[in-house]
mmCIF file of C-alpha atoms and ligand atoms in Angstrom:
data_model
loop_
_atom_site.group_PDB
_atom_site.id
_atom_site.type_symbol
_atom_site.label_atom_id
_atom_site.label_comp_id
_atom_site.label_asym_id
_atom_site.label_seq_id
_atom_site.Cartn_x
_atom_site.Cartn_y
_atom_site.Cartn_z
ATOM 1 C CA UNK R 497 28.223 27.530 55.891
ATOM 2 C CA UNK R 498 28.217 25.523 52.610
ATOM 3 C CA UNK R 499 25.461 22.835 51.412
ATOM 4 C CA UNK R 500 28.413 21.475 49.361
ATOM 5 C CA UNK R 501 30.116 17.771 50.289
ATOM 6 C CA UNK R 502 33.154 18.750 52.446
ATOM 7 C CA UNK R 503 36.047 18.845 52.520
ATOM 8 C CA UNK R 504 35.999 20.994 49.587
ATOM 9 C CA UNK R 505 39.247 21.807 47.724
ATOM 10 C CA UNK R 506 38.800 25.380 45.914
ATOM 11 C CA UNK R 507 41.354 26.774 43.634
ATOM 12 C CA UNK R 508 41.876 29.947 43.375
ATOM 13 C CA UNK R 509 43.625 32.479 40.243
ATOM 14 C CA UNK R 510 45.322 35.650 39.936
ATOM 15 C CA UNK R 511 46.016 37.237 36.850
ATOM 16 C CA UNK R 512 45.434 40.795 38.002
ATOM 17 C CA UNK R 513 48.822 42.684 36.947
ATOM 18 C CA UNK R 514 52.284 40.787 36.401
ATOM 19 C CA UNK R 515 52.412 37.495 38.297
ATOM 20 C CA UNK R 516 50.334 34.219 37.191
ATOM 21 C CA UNK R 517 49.343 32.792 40.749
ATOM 22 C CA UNK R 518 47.367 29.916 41.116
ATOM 23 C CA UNK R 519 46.458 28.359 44.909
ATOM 24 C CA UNK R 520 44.629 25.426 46.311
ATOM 25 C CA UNK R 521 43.141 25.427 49.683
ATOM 26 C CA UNK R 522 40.828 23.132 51.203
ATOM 27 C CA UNK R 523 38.201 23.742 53.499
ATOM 28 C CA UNK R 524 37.056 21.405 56.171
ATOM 29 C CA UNK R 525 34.104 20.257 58.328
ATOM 30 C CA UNK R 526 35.110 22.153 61.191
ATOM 31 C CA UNK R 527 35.314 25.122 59.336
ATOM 32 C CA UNK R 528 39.216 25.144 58.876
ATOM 33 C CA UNK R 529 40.635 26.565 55.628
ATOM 34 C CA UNK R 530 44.305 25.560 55.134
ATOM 35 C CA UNK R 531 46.650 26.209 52.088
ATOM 36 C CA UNK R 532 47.443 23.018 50.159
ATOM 37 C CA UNK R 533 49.390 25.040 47.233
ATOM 38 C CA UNK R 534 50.337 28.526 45.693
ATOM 39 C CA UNK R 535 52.832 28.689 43.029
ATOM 40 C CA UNK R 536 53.502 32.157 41.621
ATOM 41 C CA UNK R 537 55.207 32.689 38.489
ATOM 42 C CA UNK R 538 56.524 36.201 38.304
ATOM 43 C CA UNK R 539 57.179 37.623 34.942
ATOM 44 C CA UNK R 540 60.804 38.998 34.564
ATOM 45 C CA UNK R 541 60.236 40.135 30.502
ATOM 46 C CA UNK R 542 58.892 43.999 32.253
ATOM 47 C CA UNK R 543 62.184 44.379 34.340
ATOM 48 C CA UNK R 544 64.046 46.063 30.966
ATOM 49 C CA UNK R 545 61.034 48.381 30.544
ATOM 50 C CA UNK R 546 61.242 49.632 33.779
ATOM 51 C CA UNK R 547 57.214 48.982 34.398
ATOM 52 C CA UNK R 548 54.666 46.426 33.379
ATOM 53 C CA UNK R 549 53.765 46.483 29.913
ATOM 54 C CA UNK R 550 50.056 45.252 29.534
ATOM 55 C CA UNK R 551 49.826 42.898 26.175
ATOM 56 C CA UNK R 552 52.877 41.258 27.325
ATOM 57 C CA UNK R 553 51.661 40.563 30.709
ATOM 58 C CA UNK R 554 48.736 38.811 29.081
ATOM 59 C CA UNK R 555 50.614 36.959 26.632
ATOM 60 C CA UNK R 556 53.037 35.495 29.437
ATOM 61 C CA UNK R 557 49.604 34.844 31.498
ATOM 62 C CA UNK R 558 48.607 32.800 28.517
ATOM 63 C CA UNK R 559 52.112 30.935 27.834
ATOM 64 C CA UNK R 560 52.444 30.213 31.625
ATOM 65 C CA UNK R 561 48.678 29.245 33.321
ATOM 66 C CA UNK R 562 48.598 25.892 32.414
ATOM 67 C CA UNK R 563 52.054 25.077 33.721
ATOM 68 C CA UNK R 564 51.639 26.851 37.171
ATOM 69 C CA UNK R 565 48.376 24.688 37.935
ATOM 70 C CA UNK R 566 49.551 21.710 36.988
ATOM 71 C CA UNK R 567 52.393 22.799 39.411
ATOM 72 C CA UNK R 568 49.997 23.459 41.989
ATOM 73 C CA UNK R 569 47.859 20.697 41.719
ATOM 74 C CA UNK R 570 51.206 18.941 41.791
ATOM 75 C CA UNK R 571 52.193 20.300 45.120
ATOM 76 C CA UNK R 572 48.844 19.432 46.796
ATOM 77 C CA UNK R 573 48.577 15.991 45.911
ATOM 78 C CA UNK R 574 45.194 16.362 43.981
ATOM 79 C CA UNK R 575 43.942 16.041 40.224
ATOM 80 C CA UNK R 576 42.102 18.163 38.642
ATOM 81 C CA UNK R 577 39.075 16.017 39.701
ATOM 82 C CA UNK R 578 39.125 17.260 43.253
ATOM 83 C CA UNK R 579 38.751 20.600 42.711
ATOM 84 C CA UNK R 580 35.623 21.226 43.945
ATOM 85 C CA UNK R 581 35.166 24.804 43.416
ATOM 86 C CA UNK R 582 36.959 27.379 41.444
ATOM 87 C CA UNK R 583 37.659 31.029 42.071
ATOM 88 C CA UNK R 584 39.231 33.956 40.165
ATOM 89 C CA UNK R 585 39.838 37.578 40.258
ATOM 90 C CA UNK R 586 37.540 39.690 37.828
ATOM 91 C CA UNK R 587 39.262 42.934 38.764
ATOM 92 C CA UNK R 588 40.340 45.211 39.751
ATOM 93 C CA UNK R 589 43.218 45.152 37.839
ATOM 94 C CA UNK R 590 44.558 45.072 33.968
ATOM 95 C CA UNK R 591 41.625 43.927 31.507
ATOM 96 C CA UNK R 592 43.718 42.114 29.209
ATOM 97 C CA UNK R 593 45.871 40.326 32.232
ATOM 98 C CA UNK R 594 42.446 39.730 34.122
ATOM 99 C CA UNK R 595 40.648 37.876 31.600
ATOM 100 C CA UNK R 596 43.445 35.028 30.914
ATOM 101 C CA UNK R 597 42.762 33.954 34.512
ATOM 102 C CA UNK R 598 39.047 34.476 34.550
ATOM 103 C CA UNK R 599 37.854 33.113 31.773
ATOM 104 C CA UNK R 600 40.588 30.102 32.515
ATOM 105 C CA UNK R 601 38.563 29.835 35.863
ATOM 106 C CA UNK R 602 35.164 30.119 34.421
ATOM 107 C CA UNK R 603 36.297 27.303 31.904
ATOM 108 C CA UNK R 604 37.277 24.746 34.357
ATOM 109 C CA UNK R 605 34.625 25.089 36.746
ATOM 110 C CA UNK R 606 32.494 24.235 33.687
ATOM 111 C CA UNK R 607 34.922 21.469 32.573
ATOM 112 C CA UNK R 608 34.214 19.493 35.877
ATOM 113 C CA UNK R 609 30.901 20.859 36.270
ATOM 114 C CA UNK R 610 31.424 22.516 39.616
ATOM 115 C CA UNK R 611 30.732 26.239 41.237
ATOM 116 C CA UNK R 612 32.725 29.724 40.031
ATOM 117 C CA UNK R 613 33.159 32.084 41.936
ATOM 118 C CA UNK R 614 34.467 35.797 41.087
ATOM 119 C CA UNK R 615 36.723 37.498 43.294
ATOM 120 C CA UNK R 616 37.462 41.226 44.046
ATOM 121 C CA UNK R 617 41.525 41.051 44.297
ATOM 122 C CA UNK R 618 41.686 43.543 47.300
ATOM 123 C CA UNK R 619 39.640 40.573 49.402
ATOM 124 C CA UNK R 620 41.615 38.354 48.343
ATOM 125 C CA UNK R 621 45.064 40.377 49.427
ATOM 126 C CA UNK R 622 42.465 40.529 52.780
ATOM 127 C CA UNK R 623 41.588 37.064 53.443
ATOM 128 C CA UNK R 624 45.278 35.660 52.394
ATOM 129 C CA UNK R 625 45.552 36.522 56.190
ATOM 130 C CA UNK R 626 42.731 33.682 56.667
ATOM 131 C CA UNK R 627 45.768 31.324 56.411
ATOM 132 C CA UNK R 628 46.809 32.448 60.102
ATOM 133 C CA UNK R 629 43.435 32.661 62.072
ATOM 134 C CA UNK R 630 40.108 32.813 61.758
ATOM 135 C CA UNK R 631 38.482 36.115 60.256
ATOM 136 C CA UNK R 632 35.575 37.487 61.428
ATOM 137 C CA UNK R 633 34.116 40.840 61.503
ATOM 138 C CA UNK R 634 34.443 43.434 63.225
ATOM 139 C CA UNK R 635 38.149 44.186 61.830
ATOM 140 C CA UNK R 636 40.028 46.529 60.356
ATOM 141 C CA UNK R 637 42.102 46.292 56.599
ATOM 142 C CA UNK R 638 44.942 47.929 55.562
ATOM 143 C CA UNK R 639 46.000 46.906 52.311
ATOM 144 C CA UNK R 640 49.426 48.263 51.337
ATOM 145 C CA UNK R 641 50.857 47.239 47.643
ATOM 146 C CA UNK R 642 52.339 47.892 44.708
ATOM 147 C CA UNK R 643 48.976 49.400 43.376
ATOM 148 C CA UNK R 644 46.923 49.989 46.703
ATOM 149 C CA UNK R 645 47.201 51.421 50.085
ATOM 150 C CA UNK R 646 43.520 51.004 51.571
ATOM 151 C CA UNK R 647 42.536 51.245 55.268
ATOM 152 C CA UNK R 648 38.707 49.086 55.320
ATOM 153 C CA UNK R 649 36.689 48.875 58.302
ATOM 154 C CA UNK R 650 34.782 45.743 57.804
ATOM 155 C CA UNK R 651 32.203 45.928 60.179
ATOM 156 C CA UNK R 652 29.972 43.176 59.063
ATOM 157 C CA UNK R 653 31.548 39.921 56.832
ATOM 158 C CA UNK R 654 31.411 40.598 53.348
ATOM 159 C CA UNK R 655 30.987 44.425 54.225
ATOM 160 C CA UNK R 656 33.494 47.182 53.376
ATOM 161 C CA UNK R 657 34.063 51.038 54.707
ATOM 162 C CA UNK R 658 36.826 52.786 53.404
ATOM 163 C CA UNK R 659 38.072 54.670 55.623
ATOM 164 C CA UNK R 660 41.553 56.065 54.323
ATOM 165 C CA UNK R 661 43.131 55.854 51.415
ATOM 166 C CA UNK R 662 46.673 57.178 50.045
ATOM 167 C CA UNK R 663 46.110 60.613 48.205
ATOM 168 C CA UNK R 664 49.148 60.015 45.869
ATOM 169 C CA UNK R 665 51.509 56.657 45.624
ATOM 170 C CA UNK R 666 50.922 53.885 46.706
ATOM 171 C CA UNK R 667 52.997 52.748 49.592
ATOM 172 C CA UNK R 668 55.113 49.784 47.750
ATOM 173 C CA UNK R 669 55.182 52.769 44.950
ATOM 174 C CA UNK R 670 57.081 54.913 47.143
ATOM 175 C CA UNK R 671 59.493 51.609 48.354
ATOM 176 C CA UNK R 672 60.198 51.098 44.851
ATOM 177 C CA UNK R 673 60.439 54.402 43.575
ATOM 178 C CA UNK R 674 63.185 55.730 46.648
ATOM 179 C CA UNK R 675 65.195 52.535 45.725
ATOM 180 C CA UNK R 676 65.637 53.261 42.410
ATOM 181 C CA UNK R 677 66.480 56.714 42.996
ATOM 182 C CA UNK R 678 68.851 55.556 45.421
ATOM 183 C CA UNK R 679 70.181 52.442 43.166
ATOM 184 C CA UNK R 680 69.013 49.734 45.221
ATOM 185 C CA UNK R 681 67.457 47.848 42.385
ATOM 186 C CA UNK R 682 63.963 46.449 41.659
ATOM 187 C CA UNK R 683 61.469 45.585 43.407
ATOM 188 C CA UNK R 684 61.897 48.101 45.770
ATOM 189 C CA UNK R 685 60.246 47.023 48.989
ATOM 190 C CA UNK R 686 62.673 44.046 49.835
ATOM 191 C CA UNK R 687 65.748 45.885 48.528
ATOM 192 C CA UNK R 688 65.186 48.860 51.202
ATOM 193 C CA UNK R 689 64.404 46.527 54.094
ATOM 194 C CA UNK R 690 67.664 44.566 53.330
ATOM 195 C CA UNK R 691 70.048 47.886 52.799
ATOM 196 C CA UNK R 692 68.155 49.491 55.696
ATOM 197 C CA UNK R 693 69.248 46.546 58.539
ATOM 198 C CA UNK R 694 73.032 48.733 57.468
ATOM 199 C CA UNK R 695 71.665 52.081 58.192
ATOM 200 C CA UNK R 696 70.473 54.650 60.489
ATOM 201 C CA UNK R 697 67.111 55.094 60.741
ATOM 202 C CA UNK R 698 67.974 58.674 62.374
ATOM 203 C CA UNK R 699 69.959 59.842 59.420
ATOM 204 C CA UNK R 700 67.238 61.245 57.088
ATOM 205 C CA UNK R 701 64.754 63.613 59.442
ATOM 206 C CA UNK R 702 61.446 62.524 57.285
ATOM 207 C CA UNK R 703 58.790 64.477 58.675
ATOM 208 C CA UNK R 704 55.298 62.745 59.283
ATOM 209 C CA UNK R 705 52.989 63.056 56.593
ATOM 210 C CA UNK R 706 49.566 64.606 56.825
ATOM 211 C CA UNK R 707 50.400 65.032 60.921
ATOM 212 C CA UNK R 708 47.415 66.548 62.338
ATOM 213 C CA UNK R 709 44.422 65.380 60.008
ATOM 214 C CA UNK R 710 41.405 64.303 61.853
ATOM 215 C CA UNK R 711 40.941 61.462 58.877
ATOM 216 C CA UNK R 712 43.046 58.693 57.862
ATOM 217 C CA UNK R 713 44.702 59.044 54.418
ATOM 218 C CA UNK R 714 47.634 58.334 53.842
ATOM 219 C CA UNK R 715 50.685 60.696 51.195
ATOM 220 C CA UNK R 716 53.716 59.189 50.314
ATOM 221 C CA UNK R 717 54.678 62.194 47.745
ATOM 222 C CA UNK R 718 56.547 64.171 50.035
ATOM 223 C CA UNK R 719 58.838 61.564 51.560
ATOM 224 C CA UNK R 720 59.874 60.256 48.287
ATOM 225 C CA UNK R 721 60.725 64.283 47.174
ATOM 226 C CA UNK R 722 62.457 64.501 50.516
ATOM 227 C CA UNK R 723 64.152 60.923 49.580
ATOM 228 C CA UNK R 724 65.384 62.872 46.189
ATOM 229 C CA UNK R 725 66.881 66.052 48.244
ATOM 230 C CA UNK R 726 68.397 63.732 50.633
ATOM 231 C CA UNK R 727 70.141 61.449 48.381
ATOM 232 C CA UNK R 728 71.173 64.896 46.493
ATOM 233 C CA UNK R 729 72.865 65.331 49.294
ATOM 234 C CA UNK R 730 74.547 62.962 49.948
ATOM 235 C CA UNK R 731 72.939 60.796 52.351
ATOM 236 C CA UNK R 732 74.338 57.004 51.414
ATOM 237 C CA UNK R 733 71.679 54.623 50.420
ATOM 238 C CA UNK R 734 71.563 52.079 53.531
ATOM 239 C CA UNK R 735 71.065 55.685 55.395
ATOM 240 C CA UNK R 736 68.290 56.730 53.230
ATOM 241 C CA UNK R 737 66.667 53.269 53.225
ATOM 242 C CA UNK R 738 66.131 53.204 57.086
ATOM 243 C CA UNK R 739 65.301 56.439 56.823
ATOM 244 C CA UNK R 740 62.749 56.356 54.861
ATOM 245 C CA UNK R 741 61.704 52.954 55.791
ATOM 246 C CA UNK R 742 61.016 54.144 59.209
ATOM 247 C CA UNK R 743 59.030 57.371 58.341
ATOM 248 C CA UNK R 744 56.776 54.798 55.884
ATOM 249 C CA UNK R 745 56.343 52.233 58.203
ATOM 250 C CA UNK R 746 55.758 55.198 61.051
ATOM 251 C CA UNK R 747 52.914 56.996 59.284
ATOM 252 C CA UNK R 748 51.474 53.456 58.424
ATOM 253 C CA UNK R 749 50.964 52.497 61.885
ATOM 254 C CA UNK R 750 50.100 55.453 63.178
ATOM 255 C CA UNK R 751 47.086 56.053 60.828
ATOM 256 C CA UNK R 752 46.230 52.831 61.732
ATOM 257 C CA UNK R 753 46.591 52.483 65.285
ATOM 258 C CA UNK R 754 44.290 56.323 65.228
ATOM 259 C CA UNK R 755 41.710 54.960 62.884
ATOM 260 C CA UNK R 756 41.780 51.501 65.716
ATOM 261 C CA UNK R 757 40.624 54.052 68.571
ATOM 262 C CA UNK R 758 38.224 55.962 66.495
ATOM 263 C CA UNK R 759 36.057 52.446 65.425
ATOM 264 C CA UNK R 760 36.644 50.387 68.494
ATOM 265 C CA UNK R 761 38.503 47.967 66.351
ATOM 266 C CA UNK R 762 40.705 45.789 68.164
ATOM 267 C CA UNK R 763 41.928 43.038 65.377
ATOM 268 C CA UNK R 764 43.249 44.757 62.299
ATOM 269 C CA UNK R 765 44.694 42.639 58.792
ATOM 270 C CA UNK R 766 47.914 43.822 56.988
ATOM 271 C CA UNK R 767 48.410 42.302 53.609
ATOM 272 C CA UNK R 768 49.433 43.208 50.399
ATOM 273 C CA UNK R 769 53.114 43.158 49.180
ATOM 274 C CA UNK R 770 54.187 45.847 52.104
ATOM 275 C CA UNK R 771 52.582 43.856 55.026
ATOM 276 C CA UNK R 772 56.119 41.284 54.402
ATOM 277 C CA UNK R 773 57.956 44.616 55.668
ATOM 278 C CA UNK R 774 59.791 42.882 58.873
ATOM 279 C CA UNK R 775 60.047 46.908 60.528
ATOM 280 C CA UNK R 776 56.008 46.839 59.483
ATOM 281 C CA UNK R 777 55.370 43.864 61.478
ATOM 282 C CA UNK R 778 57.676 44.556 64.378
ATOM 283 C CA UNK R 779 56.016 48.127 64.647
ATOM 284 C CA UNK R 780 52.474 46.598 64.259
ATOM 285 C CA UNK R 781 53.324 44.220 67.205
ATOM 286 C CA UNK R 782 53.907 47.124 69.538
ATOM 287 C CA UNK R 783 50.665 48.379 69.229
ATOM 288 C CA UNK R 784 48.547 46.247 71.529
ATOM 289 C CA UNK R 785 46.234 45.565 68.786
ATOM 290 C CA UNK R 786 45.696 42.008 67.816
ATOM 291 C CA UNK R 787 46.952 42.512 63.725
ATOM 292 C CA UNK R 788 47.085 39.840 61.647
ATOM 293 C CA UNK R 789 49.662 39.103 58.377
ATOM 294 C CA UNK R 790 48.875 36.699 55.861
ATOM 295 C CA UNK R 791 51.416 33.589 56.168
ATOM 296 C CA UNK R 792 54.538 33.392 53.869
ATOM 297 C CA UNK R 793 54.535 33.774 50.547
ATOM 298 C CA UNK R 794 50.623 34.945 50.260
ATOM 299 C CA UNK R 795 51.756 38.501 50.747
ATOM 300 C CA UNK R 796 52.269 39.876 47.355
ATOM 301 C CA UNK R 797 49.903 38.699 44.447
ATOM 302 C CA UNK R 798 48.911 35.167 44.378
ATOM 303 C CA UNK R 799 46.437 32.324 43.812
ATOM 304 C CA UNK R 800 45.908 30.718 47.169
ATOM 305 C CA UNK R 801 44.327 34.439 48.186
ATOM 306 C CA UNK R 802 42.145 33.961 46.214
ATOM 307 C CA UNK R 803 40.685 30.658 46.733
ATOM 308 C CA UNK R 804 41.047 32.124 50.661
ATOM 309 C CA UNK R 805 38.753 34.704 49.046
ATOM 310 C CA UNK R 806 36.325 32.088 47.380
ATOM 311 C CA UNK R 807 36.715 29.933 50.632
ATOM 312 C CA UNK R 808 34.801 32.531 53.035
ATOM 313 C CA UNK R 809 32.355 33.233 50.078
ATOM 314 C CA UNK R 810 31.319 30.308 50.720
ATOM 315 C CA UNK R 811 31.400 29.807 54.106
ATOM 316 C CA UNK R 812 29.058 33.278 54.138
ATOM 317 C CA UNK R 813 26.638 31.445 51.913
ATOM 318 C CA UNK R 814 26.918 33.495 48.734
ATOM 319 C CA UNK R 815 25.817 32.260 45.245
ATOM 320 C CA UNK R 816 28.284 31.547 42.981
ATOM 321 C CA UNK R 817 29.011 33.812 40.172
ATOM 322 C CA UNK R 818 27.122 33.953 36.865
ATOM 323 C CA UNK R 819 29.673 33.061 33.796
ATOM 324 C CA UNK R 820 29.333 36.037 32.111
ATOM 325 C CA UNK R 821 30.429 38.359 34.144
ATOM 326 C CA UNK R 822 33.578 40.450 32.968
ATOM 327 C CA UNK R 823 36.576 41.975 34.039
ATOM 328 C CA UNK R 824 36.530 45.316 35.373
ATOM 329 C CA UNK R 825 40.183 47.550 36.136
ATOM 330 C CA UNK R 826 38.348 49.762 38.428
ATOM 331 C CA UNK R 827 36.527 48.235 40.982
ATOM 332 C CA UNK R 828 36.053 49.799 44.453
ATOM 333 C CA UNK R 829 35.750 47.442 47.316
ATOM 334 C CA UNK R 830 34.091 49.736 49.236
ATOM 335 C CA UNK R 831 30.261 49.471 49.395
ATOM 336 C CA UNK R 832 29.215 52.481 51.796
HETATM 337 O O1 LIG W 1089 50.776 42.951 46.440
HETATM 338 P P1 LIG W 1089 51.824 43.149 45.426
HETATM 339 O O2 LIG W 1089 52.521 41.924 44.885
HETATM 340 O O3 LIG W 1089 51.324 43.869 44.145
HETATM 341 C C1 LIG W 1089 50.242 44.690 43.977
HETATM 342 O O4 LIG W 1089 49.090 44.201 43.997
HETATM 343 O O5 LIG W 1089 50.528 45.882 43.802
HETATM 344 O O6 LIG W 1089 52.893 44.162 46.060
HETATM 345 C C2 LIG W 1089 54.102 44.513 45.444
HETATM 346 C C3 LIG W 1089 54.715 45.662 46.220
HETATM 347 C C4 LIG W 1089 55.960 46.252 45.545
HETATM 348 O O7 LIG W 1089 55.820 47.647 45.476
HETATM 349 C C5 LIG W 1089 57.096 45.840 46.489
HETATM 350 O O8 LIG W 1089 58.164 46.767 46.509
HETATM 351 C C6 LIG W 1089 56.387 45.786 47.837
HETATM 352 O O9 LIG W 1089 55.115 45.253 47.531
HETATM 353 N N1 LIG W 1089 57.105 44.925 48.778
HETATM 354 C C7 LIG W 1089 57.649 45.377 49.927
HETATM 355 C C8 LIG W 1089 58.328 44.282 50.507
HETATM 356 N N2 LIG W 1089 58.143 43.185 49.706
HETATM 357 C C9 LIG W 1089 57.389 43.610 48.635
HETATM 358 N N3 LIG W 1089 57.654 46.608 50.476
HETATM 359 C C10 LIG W 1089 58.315 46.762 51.643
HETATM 360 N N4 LIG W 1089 58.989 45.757 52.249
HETATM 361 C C11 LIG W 1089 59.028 44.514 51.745
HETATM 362 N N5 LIG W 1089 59.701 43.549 52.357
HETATM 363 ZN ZN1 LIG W 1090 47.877 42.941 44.688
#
């Protein structure tokens, strides 16, 4: 647990790609972390690129970071003054984008004089699920996002085994990628779960990828060439959306539910932008696994996830971060 007075309110920023997110939880005698604020302001300026452009993510981090904490403190009731702790992600992530945040964080917790704490962004898309129960080890992680799509054992807190990883795209890659190529718009992921609920899932015969490994990676390359041939002929979007939804959300769970029996795992965290997937969660809830989804809104990237992040830092006890620590775009999880 934490020497520090409680409760103690810890705010929390992501800068880590295209959204500025910053979240305020507060953490409680009894060892209770509950979400007090998360405002997200996602930057529309990439949409006419067709990708994120770097600078001007960082530029819009820069315009927009004082207004969305103000807007959080705002929506928690607090001043700045109550912050008691301060948390941001270092990486992994883009430099430029990562460093508004961070050295935003590191500035404030030296303005009031209180603890910093840097945060890996993968652990924070992991304990964003803290906002729904308590998480302790053993568990298993599968991060699915825009960027990721990582299946941890944790075995001890604070301790991470990869055990599967996508060889290709990312999952939310391949969401986004078959809805453009089926003109369902951007960003992906909601736009095929919405045209799906109008199609057949039976339509498209996506075969499951890597059936038959003995590991658990994940490939997402083939469906989204089958997506291509499909929609080449002829297959209507709402019909390739469930399609395709269901082969994604199949090969998910199954990898998943496999990887489950091998450890002995029996609770298992979804997160990232994916784990809002309503055919995701309705699968996952079949499985007899206890799996648990980060609450609304603390799916895709955001702030509160990572003051969840900073929270169970320092509920484990670990020493806050040195301020001169930088920001890294590759940074494994994964320490085994
Ligand atoms: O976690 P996130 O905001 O960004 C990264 O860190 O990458 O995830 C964004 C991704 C996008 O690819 C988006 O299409 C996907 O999450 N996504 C979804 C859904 N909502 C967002 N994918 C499937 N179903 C959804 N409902
Ligand atoms: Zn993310």
């Amino acid at each position: 647990m934490t020497d520090r007075p409680l409760p103690l309110r810890i705010l929390g920023i992501d800068t880590s790609c295209d959204d500025t997110g910053v979240g305020i939880v507060e953490l409680t005698p009894d060892g209770r972390v509950t979400v007090l604020a998360n405002r997200v302001w996602s930057q529309a300026v990439h949409a006419q690129y067709g990708g994120v452009m770097p600078e001007l993510a960082s530029r819009e981090h820069v315009e927009r970071i004082d207004q969305i904490m103000e807007g959080a403190l705002h929506e928690a009731g607090l001043s700045v003054t109550d912050i008691g702790a301060v948390a941001a992600t270092s990486g992994p992530g883009l430099v430029g984008a990562l460093l508004v945040g961070l050295m935003y964080g590191k500035g404030l917790a030296q303005a009031l004089n209180v603890p910093f704490h840097a945060a890996h962004h993968l652990e924070g898309h992991i304990f964003a699920a803290a906002s729904e129960a308590e998480l302790r080890a053993p568990f298993l992680a599968l991060v699915v996002s825009g960027g990721h799509t990582h299946l941890f054992d944790v075995p001890r807190d604070g301790e991470y085994v990869l055990v599967g990883a996508t060889r290709d795209d990312a999952a939310g890659e391949a969401f986004d990628k078959v809805a453009r190529l089926a003109g369902l718009g951007y960003p992906g992921g909601p736009a095929i779960s919405e045209a799906a609920t109008r199609g057949d899932p039976n339509a498209v015969p996506f075969k499951e990828p890597l059936k038959g490994q003995s590991g658990f990676d994940f490939s997402f390359s083939g469906l989204k060439t089958a997506a291509l041939l499909a929609h080449r002929a002829g297959a209507t979007p709402e019909n390739l959306a469930a399609s395709f939804q269901r082969a994604a959300v199949q090969t998910l769970v199954n990898t998943t539910v496999r990887a489950a029996q091998s450890t002995g795992r029996r609770t298992v965290v979804v997160s990232g932008g994916v784990a809002a997937n309503r055919a995701l969660r309705d699968a996952f809830a079949t499985t007899g696994l206890h799996v648990v989804f980060p609450g609304r809104g603390l799916n895709t990237d955001n702030g509160a996830m990572i003051a969840l992040a900073g929270a169970a830092a320092i509920q484990a006890g670990r020493p806050a971060s040195a301020l001169d620590g930088g920001a890294t775009a590759y940074a494994p999880l994964a320490n085994a």
